[in-house]
PDB file of C-alpha atoms and ligand atoms in Angstrom:
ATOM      1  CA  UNK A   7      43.033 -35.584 -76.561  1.00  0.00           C
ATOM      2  CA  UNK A   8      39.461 -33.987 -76.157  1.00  0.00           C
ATOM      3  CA  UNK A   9      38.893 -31.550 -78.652  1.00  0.00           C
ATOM      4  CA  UNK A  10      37.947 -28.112 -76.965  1.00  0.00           C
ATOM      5  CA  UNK A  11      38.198 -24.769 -78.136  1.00  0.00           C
ATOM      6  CA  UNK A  12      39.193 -22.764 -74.829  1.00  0.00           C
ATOM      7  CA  UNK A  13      39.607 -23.926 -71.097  1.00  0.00           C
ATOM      8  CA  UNK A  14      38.102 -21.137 -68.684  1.00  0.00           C
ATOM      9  CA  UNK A  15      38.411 -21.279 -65.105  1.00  0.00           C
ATOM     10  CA  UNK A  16      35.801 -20.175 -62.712  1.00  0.00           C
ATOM     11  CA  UNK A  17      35.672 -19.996 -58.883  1.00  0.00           C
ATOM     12  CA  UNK A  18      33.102 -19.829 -56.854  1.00  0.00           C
ATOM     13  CA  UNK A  19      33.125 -18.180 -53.343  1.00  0.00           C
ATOM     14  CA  UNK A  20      31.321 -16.987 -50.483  1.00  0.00           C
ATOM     15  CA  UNK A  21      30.074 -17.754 -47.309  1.00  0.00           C
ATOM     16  CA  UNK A  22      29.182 -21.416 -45.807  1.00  0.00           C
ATOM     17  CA  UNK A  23      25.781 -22.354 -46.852  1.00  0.00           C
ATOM     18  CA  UNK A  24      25.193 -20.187 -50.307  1.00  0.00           C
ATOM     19  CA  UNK A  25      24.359 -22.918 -52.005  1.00  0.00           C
ATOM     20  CA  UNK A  26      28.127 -22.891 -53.927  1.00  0.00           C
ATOM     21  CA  UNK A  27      28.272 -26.834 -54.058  1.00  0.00           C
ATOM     22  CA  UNK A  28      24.506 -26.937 -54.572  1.00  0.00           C
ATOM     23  CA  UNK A  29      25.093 -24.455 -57.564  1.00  0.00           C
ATOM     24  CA  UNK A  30      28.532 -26.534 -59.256  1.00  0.00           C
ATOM     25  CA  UNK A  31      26.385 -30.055 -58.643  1.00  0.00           C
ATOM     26  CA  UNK A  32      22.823 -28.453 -60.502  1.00  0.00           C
ATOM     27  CA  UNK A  33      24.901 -27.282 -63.557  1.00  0.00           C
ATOM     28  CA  UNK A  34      27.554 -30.464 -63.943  1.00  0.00           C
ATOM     29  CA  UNK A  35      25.387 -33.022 -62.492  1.00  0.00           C
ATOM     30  CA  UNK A  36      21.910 -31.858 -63.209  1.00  0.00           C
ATOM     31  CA  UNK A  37      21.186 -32.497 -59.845  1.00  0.00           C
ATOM     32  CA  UNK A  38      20.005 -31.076 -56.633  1.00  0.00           C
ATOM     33  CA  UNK A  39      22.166 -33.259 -53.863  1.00  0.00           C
ATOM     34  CA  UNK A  40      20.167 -34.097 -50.446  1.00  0.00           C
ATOM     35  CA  UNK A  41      22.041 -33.766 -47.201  1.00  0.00           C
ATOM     36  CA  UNK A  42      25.286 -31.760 -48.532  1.00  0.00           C
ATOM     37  CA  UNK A  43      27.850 -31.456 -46.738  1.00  0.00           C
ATOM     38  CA  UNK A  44      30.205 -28.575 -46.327  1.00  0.00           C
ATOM     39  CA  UNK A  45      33.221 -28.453 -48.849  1.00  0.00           C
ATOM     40  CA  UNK A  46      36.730 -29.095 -46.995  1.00  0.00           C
ATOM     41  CA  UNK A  47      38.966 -27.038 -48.544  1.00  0.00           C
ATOM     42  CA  UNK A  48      38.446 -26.959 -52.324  1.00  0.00           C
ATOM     43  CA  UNK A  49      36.756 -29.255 -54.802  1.00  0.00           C
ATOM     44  CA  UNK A  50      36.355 -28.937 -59.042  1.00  0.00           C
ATOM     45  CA  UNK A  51      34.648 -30.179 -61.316  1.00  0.00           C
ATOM     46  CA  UNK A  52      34.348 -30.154 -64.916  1.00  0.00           C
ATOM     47  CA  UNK A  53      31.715 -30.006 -68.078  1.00  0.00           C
ATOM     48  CA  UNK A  54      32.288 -28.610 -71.641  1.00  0.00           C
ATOM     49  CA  UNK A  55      29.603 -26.668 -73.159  1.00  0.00           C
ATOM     50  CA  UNK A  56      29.215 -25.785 -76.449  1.00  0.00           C
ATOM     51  CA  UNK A  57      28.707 -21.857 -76.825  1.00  0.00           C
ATOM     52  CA  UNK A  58      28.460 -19.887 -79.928  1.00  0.00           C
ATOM     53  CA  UNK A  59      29.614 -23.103 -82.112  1.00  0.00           C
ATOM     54  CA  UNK A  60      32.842 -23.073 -79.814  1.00  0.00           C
ATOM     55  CA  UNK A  61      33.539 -26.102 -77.621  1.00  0.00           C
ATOM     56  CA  UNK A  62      34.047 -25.144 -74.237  1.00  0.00           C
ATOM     57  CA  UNK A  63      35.421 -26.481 -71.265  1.00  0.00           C
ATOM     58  CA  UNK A  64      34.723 -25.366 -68.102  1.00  0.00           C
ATOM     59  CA  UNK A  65      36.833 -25.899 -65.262  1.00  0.00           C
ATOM     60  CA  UNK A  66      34.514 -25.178 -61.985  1.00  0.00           C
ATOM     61  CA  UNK A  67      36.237 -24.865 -58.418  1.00  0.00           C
ATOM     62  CA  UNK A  68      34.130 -24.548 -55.618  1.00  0.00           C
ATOM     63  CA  UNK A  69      35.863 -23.053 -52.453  1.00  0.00           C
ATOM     64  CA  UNK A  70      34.988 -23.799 -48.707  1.00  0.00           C
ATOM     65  CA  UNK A  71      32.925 -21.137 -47.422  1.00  0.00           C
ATOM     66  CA  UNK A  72      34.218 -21.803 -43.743  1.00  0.00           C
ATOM     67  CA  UNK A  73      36.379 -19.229 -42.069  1.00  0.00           C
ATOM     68  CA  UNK A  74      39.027 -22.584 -41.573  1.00  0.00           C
ATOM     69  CA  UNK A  75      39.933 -22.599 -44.901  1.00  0.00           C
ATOM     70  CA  UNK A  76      40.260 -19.495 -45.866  1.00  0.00           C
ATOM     71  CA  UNK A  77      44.287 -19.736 -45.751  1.00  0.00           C
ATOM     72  CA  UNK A  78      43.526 -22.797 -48.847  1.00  0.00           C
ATOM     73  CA  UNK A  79      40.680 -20.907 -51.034  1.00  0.00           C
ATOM     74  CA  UNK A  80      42.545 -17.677 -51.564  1.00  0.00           C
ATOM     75  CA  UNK A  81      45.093 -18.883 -53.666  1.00  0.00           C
ATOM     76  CA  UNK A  82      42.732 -19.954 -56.236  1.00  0.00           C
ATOM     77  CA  UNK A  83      41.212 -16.897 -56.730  1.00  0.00           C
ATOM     78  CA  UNK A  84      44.218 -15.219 -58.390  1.00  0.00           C
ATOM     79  CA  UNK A  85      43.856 -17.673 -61.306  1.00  0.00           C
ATOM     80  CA  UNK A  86      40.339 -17.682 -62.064  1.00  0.00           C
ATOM     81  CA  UNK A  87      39.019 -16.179 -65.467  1.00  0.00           C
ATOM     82  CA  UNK A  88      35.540 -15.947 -63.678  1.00  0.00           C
ATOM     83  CA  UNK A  89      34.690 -15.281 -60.281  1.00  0.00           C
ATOM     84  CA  UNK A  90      30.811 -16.152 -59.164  1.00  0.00           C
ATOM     85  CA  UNK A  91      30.621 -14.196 -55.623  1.00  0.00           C
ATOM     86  CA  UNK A  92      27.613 -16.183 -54.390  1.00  0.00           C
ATOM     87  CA  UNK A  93      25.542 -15.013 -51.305  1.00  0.00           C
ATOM     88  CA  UNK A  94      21.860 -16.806 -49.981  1.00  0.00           C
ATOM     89  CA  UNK A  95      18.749 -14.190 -50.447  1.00  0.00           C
ATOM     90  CA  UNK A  96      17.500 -15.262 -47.654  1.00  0.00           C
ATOM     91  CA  UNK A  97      20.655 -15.138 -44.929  1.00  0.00           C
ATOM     92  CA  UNK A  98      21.461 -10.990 -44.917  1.00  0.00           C
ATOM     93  CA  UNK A  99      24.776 -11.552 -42.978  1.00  0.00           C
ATOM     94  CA  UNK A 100      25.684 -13.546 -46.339  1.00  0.00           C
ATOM     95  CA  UNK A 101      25.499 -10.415 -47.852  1.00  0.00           C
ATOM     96  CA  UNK A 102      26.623  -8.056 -45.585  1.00  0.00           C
ATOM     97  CA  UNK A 103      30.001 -10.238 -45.697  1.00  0.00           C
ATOM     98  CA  UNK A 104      30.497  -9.394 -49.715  1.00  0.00           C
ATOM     99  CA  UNK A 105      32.361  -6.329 -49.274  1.00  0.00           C
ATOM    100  CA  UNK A 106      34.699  -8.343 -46.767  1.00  0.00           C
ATOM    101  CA  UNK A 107      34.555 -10.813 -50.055  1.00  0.00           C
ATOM    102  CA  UNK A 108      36.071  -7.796 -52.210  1.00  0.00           C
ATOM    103  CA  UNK A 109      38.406  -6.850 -49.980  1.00  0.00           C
ATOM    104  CA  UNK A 110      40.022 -10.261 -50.152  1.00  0.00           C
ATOM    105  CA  UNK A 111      39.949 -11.094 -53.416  1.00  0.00           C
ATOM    106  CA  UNK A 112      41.354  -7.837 -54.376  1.00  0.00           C
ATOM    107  CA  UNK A 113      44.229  -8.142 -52.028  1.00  0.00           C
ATOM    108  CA  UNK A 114      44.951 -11.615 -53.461  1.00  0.00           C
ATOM    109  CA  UNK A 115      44.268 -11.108 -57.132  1.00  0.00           C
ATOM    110  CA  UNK A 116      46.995  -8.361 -56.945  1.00  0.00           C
ATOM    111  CA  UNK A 117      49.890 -10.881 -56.264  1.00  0.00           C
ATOM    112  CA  UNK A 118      52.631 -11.268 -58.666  1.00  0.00           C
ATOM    113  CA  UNK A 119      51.724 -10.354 -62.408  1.00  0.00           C
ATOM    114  CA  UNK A 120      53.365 -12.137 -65.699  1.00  0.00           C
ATOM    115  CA  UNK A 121      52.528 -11.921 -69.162  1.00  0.00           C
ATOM    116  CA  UNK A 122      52.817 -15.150 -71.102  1.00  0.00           C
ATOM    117  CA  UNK A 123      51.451 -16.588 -74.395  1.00  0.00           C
ATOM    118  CA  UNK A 124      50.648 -19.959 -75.474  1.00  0.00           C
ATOM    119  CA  UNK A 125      50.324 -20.558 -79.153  1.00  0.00           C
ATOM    120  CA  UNK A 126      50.117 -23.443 -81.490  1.00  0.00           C
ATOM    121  CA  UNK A 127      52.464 -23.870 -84.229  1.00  0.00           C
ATOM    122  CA  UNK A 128      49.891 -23.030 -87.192  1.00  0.00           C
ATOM    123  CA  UNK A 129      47.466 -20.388 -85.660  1.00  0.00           C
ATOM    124  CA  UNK A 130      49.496 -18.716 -82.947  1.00  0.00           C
ATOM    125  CA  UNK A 131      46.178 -17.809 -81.124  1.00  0.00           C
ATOM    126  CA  UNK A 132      47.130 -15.546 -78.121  1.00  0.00           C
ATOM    127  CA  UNK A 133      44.996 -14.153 -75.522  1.00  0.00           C
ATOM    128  CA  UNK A 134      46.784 -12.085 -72.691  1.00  0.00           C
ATOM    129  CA  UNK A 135      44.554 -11.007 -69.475  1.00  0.00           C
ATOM    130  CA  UNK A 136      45.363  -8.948 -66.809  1.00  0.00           C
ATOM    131  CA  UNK A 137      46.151 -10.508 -63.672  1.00  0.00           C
ATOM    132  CA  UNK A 138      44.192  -8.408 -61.379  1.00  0.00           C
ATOM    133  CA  UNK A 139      41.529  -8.192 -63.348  1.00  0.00           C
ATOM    134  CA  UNK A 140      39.254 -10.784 -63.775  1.00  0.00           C
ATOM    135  CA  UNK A 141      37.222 -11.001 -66.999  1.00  0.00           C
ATOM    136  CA  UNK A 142      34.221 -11.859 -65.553  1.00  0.00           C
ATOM    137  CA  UNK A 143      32.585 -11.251 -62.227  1.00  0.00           C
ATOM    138  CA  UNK A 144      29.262 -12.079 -60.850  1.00  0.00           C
ATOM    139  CA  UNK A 145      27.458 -11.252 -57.905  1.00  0.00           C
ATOM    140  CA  UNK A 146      24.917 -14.024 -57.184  1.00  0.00           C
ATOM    141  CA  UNK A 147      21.794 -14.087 -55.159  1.00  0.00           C
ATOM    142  CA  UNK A 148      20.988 -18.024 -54.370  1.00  0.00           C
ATOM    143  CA  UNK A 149      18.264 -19.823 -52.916  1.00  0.00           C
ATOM    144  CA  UNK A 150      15.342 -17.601 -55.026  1.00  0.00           C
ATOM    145  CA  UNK A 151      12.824 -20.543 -54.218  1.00  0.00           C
ATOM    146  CA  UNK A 152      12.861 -19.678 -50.786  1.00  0.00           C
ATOM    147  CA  UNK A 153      10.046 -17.563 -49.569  1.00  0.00           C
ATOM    148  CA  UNK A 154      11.493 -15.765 -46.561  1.00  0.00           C
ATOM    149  CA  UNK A 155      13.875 -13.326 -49.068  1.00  0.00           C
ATOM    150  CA  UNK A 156      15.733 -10.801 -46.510  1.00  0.00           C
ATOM    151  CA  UNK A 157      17.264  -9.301 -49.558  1.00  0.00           C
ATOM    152  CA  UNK A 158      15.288  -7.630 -52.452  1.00  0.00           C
ATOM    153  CA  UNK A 159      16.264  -8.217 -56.154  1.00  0.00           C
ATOM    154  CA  UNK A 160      17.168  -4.708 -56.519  1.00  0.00           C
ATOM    155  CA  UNK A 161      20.025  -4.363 -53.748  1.00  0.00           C
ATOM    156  CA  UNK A 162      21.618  -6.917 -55.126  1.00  0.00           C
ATOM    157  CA  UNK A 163      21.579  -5.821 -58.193  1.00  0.00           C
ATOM    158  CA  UNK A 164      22.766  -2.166 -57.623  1.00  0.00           C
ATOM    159  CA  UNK A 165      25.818  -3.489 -55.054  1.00  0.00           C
ATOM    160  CA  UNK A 166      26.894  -5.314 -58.306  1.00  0.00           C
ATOM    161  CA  UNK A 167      26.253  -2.306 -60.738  1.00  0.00           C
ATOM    162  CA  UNK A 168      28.284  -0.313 -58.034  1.00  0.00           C
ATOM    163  CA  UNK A 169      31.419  -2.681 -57.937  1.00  0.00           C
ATOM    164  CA  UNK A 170      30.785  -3.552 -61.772  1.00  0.00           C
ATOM    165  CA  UNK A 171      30.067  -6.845 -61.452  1.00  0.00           C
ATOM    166  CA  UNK A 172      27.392  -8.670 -63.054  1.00  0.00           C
ATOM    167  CA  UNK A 173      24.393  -9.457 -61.573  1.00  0.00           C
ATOM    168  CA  UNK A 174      22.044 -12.878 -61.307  1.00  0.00           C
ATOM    169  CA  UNK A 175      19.409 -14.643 -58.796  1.00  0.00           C
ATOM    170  CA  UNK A 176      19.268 -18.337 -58.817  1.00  0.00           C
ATOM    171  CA  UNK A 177      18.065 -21.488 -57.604  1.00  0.00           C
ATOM    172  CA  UNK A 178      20.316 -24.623 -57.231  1.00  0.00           C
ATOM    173  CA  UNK A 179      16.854 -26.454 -55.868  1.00  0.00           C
ATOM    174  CA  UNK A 180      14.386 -25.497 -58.808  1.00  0.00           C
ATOM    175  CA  UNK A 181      17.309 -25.402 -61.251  1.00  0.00           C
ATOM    176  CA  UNK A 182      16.376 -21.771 -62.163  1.00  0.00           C
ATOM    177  CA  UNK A 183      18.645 -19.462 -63.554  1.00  0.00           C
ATOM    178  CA  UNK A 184      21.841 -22.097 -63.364  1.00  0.00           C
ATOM    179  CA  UNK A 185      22.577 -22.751 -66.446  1.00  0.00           C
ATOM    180  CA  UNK A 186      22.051 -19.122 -67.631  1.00  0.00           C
ATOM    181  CA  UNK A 187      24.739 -18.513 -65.180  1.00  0.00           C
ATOM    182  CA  UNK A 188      27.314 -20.492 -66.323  1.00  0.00           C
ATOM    183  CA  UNK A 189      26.435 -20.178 -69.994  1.00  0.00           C
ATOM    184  CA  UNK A 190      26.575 -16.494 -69.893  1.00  0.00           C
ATOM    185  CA  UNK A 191      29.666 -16.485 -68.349  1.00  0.00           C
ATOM    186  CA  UNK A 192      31.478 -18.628 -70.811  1.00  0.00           C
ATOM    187  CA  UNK A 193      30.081 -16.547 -73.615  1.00  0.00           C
ATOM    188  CA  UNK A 194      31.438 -13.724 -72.056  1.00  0.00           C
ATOM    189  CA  UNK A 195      34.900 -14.786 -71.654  1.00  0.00           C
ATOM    190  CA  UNK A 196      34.473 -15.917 -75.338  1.00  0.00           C
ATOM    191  CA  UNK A 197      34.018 -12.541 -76.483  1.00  0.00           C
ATOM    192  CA  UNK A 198      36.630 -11.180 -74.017  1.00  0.00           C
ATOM    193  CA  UNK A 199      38.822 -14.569 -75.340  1.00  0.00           C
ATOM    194  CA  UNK A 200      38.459 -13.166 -78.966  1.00  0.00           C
ATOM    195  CA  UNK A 201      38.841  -9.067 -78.859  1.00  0.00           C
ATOM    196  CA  UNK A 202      42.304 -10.122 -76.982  1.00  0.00           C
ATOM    197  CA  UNK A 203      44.090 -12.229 -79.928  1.00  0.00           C
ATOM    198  CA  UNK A 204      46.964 -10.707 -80.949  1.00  0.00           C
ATOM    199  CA  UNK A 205      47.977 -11.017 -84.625  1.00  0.00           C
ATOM    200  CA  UNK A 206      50.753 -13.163 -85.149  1.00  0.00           C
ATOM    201  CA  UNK A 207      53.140 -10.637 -86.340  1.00  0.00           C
ATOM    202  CA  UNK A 208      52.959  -8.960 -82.718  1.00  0.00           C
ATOM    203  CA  UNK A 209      54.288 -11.691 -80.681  1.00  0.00           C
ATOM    204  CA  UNK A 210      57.655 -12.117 -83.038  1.00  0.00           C
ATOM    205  CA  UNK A 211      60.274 -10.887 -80.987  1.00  0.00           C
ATOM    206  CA  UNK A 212      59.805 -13.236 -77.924  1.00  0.00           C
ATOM    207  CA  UNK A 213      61.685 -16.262 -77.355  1.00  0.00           C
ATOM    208  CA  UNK A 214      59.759 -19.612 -78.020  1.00  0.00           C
ATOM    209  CA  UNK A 215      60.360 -22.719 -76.182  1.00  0.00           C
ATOM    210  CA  UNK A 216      59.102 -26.109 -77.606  1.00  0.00           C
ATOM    211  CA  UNK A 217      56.416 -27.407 -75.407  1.00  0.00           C
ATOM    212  CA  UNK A 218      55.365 -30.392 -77.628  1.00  0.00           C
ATOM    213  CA  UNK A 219      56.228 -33.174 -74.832  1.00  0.00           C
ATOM    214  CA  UNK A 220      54.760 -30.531 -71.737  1.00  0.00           C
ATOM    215  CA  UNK A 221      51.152 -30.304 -73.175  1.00  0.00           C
ATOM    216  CA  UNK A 222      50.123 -32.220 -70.120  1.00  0.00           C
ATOM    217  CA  UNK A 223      50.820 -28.629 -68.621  1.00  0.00           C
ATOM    218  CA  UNK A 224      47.536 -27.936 -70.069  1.00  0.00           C
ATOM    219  CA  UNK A 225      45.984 -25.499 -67.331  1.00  0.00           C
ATOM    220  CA  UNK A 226      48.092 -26.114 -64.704  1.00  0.00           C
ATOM    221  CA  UNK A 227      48.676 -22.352 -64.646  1.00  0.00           C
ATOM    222  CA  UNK A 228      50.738 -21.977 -61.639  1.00  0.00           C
ATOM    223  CA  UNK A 229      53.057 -24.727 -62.473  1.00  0.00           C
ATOM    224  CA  UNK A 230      53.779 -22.921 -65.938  1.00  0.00           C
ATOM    225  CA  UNK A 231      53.979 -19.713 -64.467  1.00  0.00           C
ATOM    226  CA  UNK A 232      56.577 -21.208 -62.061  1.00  0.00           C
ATOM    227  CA  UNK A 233      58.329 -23.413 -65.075  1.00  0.00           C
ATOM    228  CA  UNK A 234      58.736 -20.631 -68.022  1.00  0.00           C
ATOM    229  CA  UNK A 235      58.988 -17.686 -66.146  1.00  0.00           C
ATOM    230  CA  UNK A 236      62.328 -17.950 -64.474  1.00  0.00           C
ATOM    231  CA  UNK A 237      60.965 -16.415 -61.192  1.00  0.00           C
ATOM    232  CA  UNK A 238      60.583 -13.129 -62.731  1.00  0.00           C
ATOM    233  CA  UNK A 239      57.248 -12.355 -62.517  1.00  0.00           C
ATOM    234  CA  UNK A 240      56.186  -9.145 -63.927  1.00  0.00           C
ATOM    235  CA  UNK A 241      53.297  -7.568 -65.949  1.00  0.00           C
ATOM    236  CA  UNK A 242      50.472  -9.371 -67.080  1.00  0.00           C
ATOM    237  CA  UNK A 243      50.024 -13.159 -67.515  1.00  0.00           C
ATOM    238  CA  UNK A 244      48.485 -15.538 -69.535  1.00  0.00           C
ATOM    239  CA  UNK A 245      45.480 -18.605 -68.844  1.00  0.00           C
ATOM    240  CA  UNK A 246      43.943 -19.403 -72.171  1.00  0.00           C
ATOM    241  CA  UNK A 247      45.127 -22.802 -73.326  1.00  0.00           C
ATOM    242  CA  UNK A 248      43.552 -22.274 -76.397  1.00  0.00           C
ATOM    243  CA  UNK A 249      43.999 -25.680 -78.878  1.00  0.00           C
ATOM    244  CA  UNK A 250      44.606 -29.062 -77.668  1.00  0.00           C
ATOM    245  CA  UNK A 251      47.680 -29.289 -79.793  1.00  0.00           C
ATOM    246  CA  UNK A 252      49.569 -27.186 -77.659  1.00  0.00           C
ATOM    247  CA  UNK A 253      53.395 -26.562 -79.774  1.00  0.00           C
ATOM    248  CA  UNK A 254      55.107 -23.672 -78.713  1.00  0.00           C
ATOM    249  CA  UNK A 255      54.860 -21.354 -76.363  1.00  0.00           C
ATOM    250  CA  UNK A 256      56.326 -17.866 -75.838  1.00  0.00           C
ATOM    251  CA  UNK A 257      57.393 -16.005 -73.092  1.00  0.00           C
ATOM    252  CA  UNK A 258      57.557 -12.007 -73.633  1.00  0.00           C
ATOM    253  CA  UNK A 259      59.712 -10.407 -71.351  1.00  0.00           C
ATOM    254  CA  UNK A 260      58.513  -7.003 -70.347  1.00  0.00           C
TER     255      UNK A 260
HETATM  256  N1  GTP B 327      16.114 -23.737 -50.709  1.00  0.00           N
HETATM  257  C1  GTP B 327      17.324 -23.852 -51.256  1.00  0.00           C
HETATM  258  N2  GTP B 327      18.318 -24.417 -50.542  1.00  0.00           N
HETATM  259  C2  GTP B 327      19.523 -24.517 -51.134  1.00  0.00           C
HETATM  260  C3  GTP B 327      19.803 -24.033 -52.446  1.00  0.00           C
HETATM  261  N3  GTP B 327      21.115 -24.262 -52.718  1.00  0.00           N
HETATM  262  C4  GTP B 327      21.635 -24.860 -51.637  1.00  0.00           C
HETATM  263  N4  GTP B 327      20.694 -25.018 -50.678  1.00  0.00           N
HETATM  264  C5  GTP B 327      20.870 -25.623 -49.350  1.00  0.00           C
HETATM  265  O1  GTP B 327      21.817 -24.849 -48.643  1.00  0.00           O
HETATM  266  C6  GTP B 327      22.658 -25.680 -47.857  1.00  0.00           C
HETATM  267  C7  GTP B 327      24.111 -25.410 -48.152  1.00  0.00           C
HETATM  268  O2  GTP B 327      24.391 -25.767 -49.494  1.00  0.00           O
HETATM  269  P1  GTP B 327      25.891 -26.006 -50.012  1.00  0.00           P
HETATM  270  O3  GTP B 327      25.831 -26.143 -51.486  1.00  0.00           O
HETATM  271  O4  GTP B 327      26.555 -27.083 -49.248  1.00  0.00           O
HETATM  272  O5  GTP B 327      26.551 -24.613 -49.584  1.00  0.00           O
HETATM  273  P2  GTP B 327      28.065 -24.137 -49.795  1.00  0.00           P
HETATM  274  O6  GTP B 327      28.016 -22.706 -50.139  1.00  0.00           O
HETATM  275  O7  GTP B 327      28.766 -25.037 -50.773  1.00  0.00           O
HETATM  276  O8  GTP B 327      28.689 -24.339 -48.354  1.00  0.00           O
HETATM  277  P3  GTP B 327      30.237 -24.565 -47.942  1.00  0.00           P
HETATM  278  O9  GTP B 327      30.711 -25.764 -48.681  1.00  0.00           O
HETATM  279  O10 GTP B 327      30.239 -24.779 -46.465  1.00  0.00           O
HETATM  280  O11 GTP B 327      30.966 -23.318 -48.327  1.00  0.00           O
HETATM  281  C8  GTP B 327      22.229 -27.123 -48.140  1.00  0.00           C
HETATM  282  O12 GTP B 327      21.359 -27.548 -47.102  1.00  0.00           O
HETATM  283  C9  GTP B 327      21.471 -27.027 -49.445  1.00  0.00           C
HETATM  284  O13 GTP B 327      20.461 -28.009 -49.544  1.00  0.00           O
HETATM  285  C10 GTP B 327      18.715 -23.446 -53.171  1.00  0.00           C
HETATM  286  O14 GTP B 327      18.828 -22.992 -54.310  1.00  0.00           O
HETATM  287  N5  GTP B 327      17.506 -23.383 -52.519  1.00  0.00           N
END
């Protein structure tokens, strides 16, 4: 099994022709892809990155911008550990439509909350997030290479400081900025990862469930949500896998 330290999800979103695909392509492919074509539904890729001496793996899903699919791309919103909200700096209604953007993800990040911990047998490492809260949220200004900027730096930046988000310019094209993106974010949930481990004497209490022969569950979050949680949702819920020997895990009931 491929030896990774934590598994983050991050989605990105926004409008048809940000530059989303552009964006996921630059940072896993190291490419800038000619002729692109607009993303049917939803699409992921993968890269691990090694941040702080930690391997991580980043699991990247890029959403269809188009109005069509919107029904598809919400429900993968609720699960993300990072959200990149991604408008063009050159194409105002792009931004103009972010505070639509909140709106939705708000109302679909607020679904059903539960609170579960995954552990390994030795280190019991436990994170717990909040489900309606992501850990990490960026606002993202694309296409920076472009001279014909409708949006300045600065209004960008304080919409994000308003909705306390973080803020970054990019360009998928000149490869500017990309990686920083991505990087920072992973370092972030790192941190976030970290102050959230519980010591192991807090989680006695709960039952435990061997998972030894489900470890191909391995951030399929909504099918263990739907699996250990007897259709009780409630709470606050879990999405670190954190080892790759995954042994137990524990549901708390709240
Ligand atoms: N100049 C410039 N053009 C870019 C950049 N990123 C993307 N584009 C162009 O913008 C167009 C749309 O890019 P995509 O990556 O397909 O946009 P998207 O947000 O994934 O679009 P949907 O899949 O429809 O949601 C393409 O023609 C890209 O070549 C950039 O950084 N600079």
């Amino acid at each position: 099994m491929e030896d990774y330290k934590f598994l983050f999800k991050v989605v990105l979103v926004g409008n048809a022709g940000v530059g989303k695909t552009c964006l996921v392509r630059r940072f896993t492919q190291g490419l800038f892809p000619p002729g692109q074509g607009a993303t049917i539904g939803v699409d992921f890729m993968i890269k691990t990155v090694e941040v702080e001496g930690e391997k991580i793996k980043l699991q990247i899903w890029d959403t269809a911008g188009q109005e069509r699919f919107r029904s598809i791309t919400q429900s993968y919103y609720r699960s993300a550990h990072a959200l990149i909200l991604v408008y063009d700096i050159s194409c105002q209604p792009t931004f103009d439509c972010l505070p639509d953007w909140l709106r939705e993800i708000q109302e679909y990040a607020n679904s059903k909350v539960l609170k579960i911990l995954v552990g390994t047998a030795d280190t019991f490492e436990t994170m717990i997030l909040e489900r309606n809260k992501f850990l990490c949220f960026v606002i993202q200004g694309n296409k920076t290479d472009r001279d014909d900027r409708e949006i300045p730096s600065a209004i960008g930046e304080d919409f994000a400081k308003q909705n306390g988000m973080y803020f970054l310019e990019t360009s998928a094209k000149e490869a500017d900025n990309v990686e920083r993106l991505f990087y920072e974010i992973a370092a972030e949930l790192i941190e976030q990862a970290r102050s959230k481990e519980m010591p192991r004497s807090e989680t006695s209490g709960g039952g435990i469930s061997n998972l030894a022969n489900k470890s191909n569950y391995l951030g399929q979050n909504e099918e263990l949500d739907e699996r250990y949680c007897d259709g009780q949702p409630s709470g606050k819920w879990m999405m670190f896998i954190p080892k790759t020997e995954l042994d137990a895990i524990m549901v708390l009931s709240l």
